[in-house]
CSV table of C-alpha atoms in Angstrom, one decimal:
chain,number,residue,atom,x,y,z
A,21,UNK,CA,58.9,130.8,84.6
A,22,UNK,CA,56.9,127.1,86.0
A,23,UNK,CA,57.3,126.1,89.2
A,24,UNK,CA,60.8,124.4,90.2
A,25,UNK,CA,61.1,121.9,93.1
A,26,UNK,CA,64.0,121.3,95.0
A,27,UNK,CA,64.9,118.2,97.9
A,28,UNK,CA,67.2,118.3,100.7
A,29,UNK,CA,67.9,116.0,103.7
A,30,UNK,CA,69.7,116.5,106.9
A,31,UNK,CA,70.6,114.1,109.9
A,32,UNK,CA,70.4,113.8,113.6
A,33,UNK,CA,72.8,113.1,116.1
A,34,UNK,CA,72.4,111.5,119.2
A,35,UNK,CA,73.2,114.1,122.0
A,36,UNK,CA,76.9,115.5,122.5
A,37,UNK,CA,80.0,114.0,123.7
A,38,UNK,CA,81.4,117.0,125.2
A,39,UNK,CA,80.0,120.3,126.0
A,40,UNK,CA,80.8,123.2,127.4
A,41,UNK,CA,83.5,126.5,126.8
A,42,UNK,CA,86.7,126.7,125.1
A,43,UNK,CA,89.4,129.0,123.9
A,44,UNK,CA,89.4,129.9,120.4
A,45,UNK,CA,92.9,130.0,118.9
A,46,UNK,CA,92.7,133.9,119.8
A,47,UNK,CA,92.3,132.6,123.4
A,48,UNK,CA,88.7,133.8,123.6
A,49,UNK,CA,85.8,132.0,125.4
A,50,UNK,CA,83.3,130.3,122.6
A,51,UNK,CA,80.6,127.8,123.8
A,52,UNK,CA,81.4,124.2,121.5
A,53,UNK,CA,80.1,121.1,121.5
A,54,UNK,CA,80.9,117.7,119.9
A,55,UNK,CA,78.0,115.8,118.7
A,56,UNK,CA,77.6,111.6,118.5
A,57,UNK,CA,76.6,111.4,114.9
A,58,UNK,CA,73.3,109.0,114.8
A,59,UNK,CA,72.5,107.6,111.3
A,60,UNK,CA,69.3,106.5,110.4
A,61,UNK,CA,67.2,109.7,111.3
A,62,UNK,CA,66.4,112.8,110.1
A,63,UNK,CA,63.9,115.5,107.6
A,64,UNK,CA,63.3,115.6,104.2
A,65,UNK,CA,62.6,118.8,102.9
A,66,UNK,CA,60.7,119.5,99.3
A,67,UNK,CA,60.5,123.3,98.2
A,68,UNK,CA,58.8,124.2,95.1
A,69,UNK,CA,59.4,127.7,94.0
A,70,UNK,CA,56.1,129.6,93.0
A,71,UNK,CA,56.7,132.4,90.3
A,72,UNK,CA,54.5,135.4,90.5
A,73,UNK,CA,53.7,135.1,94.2
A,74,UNK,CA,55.4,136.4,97.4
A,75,UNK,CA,54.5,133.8,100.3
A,76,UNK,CA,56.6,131.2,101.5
A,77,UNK,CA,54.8,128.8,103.6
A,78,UNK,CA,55.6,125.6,105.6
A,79,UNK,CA,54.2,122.3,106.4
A,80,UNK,CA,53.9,121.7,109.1
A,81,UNK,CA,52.6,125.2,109.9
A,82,UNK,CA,54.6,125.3,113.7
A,83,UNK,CA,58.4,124.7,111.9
A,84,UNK,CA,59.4,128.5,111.9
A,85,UNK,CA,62.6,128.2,112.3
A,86,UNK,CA,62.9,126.1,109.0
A,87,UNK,CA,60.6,128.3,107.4
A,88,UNK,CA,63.1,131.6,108.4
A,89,UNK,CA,65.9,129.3,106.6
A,90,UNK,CA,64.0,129.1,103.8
A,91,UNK,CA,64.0,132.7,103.1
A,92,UNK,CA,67.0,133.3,104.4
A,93,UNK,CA,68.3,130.4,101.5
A,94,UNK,CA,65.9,132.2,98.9
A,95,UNK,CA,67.6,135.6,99.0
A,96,UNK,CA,71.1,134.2,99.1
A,97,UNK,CA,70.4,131.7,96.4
A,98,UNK,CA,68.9,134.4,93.9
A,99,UNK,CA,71.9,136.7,94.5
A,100,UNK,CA,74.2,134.2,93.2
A,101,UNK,CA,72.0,133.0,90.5
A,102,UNK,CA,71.1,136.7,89.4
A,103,UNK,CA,67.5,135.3,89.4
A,104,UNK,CA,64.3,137.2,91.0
A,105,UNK,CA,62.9,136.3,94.4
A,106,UNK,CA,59.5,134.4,94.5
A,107,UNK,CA,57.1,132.7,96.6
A,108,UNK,CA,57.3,129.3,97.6
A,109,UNK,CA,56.4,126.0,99.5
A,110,UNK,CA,58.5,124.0,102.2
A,111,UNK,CA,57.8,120.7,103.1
A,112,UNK,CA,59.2,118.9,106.2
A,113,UNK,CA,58.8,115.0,106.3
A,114,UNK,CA,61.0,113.4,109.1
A,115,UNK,CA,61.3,110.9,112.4
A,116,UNK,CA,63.4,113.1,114.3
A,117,UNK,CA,62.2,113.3,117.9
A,118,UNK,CA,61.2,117.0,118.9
A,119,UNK,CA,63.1,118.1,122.7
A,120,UNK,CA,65.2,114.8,123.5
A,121,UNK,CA,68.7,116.7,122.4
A,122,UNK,CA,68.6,115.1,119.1
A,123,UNK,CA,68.7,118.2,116.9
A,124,UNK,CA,65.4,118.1,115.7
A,125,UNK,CA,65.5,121.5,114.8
A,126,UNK,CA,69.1,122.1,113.4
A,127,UNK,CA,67.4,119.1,111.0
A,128,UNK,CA,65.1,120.9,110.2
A,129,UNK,CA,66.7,123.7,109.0
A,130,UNK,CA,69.4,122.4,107.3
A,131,UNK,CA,66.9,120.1,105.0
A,132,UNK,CA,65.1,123.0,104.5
A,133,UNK,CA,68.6,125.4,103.3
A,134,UNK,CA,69.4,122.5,101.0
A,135,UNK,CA,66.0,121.8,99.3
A,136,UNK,CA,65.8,125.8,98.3
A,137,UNK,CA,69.5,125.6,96.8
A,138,UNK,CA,68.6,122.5,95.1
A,139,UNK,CA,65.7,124.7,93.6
A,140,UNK,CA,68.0,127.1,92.9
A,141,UNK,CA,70.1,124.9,91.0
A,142,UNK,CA,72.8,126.4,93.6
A,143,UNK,CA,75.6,124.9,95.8
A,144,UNK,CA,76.1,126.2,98.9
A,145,UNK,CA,79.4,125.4,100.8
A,146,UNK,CA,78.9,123.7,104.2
A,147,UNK,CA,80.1,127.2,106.0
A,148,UNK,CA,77.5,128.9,104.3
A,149,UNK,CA,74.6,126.3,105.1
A,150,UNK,CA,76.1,126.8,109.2
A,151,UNK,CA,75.7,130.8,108.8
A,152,UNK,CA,72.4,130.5,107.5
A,153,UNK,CA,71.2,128.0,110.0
A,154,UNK,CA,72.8,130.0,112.9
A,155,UNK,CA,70.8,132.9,111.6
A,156,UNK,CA,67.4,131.1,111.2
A,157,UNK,CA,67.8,129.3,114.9
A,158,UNK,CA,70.7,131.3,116.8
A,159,UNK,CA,72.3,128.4,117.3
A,160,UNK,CA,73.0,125.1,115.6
A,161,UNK,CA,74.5,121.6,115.9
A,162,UNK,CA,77.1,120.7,112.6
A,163,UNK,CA,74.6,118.4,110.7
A,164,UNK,CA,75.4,120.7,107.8
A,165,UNK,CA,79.2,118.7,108.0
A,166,UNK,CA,79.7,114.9,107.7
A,167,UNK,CA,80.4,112.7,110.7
A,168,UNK,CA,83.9,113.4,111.7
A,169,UNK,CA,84.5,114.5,114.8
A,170,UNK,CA,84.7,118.0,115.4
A,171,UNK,CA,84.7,120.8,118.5
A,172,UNK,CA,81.7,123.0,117.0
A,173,UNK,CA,80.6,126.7,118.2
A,174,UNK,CA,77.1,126.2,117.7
A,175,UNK,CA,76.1,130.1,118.7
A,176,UNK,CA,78.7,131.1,115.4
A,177,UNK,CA,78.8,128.2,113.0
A,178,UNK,CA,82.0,127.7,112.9
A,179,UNK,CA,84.6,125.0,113.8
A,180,UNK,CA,86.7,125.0,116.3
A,181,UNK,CA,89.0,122.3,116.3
A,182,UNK,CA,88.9,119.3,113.9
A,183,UNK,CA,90.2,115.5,115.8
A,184,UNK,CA,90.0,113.2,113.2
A,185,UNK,CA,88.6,110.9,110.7
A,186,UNK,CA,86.0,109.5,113.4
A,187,UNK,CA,85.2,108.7,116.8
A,188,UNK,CA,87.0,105.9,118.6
A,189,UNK,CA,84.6,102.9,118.1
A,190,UNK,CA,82.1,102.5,120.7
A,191,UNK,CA,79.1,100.3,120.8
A,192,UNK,CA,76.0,102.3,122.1
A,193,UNK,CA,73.2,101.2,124.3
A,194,UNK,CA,70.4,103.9,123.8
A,195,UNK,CA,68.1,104.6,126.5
A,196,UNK,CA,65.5,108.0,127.1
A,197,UNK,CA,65.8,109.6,130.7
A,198,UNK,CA,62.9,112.1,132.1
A,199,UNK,CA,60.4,109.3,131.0
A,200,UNK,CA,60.9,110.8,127.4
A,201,UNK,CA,59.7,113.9,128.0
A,202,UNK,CA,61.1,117.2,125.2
A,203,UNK,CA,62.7,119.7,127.1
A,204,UNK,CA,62.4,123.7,126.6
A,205,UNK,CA,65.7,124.2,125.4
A,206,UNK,CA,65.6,128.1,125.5
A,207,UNK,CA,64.3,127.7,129.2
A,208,UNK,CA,67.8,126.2,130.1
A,209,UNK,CA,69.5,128.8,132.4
A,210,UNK,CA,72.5,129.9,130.7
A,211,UNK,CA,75.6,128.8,132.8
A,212,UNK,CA,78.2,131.5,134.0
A,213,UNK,CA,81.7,129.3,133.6
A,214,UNK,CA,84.6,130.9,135.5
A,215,UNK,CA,88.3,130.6,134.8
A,216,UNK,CA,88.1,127.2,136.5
A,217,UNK,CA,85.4,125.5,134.5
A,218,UNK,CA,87.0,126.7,131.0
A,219,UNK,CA,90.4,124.7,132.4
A,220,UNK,CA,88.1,121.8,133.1
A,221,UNK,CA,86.4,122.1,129.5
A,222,UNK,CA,90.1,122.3,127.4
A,223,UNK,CA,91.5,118.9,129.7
A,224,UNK,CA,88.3,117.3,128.2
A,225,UNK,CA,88.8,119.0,125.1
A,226,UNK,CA,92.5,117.4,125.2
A,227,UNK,CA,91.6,114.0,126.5
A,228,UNK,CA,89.3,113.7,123.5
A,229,UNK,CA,91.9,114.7,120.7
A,230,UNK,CA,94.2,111.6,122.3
A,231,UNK,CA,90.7,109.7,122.3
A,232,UNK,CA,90.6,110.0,118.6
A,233,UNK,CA,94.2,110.1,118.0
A,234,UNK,CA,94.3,106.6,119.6
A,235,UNK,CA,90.7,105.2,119.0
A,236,UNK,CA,90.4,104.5,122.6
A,237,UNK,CA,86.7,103.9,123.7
A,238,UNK,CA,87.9,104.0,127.3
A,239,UNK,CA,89.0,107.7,126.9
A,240,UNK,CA,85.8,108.6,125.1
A,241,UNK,CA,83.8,107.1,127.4
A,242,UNK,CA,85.4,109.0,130.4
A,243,UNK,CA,85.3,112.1,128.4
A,244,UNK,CA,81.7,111.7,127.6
A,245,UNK,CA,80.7,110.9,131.5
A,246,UNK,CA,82.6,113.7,132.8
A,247,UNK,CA,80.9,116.2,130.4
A,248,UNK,CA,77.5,114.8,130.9
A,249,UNK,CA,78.6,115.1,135.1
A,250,UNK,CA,79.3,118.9,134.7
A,251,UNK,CA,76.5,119.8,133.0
A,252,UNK,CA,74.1,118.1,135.3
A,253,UNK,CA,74.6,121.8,136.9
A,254,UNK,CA,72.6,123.6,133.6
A,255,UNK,CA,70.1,120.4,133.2
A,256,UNK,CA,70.0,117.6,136.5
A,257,UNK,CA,69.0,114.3,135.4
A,258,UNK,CA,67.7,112.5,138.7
A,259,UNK,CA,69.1,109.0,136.8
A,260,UNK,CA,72.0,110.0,136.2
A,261,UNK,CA,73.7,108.1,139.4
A,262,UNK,CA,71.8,105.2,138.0
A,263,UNK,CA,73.4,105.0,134.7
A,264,UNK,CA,77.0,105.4,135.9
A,265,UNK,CA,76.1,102.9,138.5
A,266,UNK,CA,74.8,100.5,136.0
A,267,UNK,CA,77.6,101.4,133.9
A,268,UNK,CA,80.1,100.6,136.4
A,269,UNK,CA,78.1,97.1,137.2
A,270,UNK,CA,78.2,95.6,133.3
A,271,UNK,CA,81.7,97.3,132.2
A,272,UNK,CA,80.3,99.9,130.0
A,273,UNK,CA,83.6,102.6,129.7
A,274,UNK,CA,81.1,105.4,130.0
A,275,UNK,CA,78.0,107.3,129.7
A,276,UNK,CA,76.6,110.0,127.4
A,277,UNK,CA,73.7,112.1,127.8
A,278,UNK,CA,72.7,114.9,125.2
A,279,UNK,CA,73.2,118.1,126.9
A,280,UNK,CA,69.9,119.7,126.0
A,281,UNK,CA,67.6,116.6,126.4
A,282,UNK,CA,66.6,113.5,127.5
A,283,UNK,CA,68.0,110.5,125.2
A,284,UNK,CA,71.3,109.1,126.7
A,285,UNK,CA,73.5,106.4,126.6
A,286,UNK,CA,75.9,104.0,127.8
A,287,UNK,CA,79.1,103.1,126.1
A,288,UNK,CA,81.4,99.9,125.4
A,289,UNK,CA,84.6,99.0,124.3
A,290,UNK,CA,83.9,96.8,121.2
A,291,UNK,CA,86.6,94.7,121.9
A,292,UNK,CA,85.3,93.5,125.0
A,293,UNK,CA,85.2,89.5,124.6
A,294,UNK,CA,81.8,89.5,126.1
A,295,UNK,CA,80.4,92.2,124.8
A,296,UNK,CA,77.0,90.5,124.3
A,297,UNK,CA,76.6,89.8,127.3
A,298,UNK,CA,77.2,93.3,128.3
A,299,UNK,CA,75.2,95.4,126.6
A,300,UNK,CA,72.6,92.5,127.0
A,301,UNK,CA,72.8,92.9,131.3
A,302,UNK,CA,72.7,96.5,130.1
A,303,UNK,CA,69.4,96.2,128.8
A,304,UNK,CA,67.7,94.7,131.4
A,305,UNK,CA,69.3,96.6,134.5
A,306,UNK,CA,67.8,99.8,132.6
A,307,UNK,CA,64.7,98.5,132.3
A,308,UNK,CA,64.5,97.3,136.0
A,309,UNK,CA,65.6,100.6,136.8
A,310,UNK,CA,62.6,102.2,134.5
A,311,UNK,CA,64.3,103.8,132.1
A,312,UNK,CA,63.3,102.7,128.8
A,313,UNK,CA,65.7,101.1,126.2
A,314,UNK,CA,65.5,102.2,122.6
A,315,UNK,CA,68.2,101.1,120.3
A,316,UNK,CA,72.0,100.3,120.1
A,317,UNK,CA,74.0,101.3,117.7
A,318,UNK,CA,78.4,102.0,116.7
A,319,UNK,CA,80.0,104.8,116.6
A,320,UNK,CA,81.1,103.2,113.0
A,321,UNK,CA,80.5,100.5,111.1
A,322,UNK,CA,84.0,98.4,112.7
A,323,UNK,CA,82.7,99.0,116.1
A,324,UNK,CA,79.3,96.7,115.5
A,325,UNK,CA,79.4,92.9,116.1
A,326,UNK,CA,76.1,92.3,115.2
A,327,UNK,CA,73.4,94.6,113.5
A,328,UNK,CA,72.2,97.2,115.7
A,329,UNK,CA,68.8,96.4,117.5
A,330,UNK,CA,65.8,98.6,118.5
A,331,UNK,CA,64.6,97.2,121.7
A,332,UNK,CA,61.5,97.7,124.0
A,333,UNK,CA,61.5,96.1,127.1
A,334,UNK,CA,60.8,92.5,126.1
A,335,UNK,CA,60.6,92.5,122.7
A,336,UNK,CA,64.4,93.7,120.4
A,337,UNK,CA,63.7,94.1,116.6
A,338,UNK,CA,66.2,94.4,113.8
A,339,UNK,CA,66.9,98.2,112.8
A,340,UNK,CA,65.5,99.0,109.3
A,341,UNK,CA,68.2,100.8,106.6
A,342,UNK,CA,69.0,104.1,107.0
A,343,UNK,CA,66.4,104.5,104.3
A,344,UNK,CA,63.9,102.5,104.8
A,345,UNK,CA,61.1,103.3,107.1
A,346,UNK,CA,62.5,105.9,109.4
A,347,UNK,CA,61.3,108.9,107.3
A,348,UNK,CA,57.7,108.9,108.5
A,349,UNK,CA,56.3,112.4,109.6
A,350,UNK,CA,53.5,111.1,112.1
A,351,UNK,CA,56.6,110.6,114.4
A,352,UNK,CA,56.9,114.2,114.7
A,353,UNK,CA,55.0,116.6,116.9
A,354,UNK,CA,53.3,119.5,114.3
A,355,UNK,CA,52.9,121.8,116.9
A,356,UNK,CA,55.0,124.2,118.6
A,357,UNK,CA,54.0,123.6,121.8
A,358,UNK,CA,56.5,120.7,122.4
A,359,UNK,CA,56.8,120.2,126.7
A,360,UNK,CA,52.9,118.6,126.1
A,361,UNK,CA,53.9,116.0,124.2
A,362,UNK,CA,56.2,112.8,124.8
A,363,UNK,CA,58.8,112.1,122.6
A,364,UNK,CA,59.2,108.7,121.3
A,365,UNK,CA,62.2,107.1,120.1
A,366,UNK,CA,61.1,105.1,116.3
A,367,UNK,CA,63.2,102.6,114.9
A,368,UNK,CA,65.8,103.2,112.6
């Protein structure tokens, strides 16, 4: 048997809208989260299958947790093609930024599952991919699904509670808090929600589903701030008063901060008749404030008015295509060790 090579690709988001604990439709307590989808970023994985050996390796070395995927995707994918297990490479290539809440990781793995199906010549259903990934990382955001909104249990894989077709549109001003630092997430103390904070979670969890139902930005704004105000309890953010006071100032309908990292960012009602002017008075009260702009972008392709912009301070640049020049690996750390290094937002 030669060598067989297989791709796979997986997005990013950009931090979660909500957060937190909900009832399952058995009434039990599962932690779920919804996700703002984030196009333009994300890892390429290439696996080539090596008969005759046993090793599976990785590049770059530190990405375990892809490289448990990959064998976890290897023995699943030979059962159902009745072929014998073998040794192979996985490659990671990707712009995703490592410890800012973006899912870096979940990326990771889920390129990774897809690339050893693909050199399978196998199909695995979206459920399977979320099993797999849960098992390679213990827990995982829905990157192995497409965009539509969804209440996700990340410690099972499995979905909660599907809204819609998509999120209300939004236009997004992206900014990184914490100076862009990567946070530990398995360092994060592990919050003990009570009776009260589970009633809190499913009013949000309520307010969203009329969100979507309605595509009103102003709902999903205030659901995104009052998650990311909860769960400054797990993760403090000392700018967060800044953002909803800046919010407040230029008529942004909310704010949103991933849950698990440091890249945030302010909301607006697309309809707003100045909207440029907005997110433009946006832009500059963040960076008075120091915290740095890095792109805006819509929730979905009605929400834009003009074509999303990667700023620094001074100088905004047009976004490249979703595949044009975001896929470069120097953008990612290759080493495990990821609270030494600071994250950096690329252009899309």
């Amino acid at each position: 048997m030669t060598a067989r090579e297989g791709t796979g690709h997986a997005a990013c988001h950009h931090g979660e809208i909500l957060q937190g604990v909900f009832l399952d439709e058995r009434g039990r307590r599962r932690a779920g989260l919804v996700t703002l989808p984030l196009a333009g970023l994300g890892t390429r994985a290439r696996f080539v299958r090596r008969p005759g050996t046993e090793d599976v390796t990785v590049v770059p070395a530190d990405r375990t947790k892809a490289l448990r995927a990959a064998t976890y995707a290897m023995a699943e994918c030979a059962t159902l093609r009745q072929e014998p297990l073998c040794g192979g490479e996985l490659r990671l290539t990707g712009s995703v930024p490592v410890g800012l809440g973006m899912g870096s990781s979940s990326s990771d793995v889920i390129a990774a599952v897809r690339a050893v199906a693909d050199a399978f010549g196998a199909r695995l259903a979206p459920d399977a991919v979320a099993r797999l990934a849960v098992r390679a990382e213990r827990a995982s955001d829905p990157l192995m699904l497409d965009g539509r909104p969804r209440l996700f249990a990340q410690r099972e894989g499995r979905v909660l509670e599907e809204f819609g077709a998509a999120l209300p549109p939004a236009v997004v001003v992206g900014c990184a808090l914490g100076g862009g630092r990567p946070v530990d997430t398995l360092a994060l103390p592990c919050p003990a929600d009570d009776d009260a904070d589970v009633t809190a979670y499913e009013h949000l969890r309520a307010q969203l589903r009329r969100a979507v139902a309605a595509a009103d930005p102003v709902l999903l704004g205030h659901v995104a701030t009052e998650s990311a105000r909860r769960r400054q309890r797990v993760l403090p953010h000392a700018e967060f008063g800044t953002l909803t006071d800046i919010a407040g100032r230029v008529g942004a309908v909310g704010v949103q901060i991933a849950h698990s990292g440091n890249v945030a960012g302010l909301l607006f009602d697309p309809a707003a008749p100045d909207l440029r002017d907005r997110v433009a008075r946006c832009a500059r009260s963040l960076d008075a404030a120091g915290i740095p702009t890095t792109y805006t972008f819509a929730t979905s392709a009605t929400a834009a008015t003009r074509p999303p912009t990667h700023r620094t301070a001074h100088h905004p640049t047009p976004l490249e295509p979703p595949h044009g020049r975001a896929h470069r690996g120097s953008d990612r750390p290759t080493r495990p060790d990821t609270r030494r290094r600071t994250a950096h937002l690329p252009a899309l």
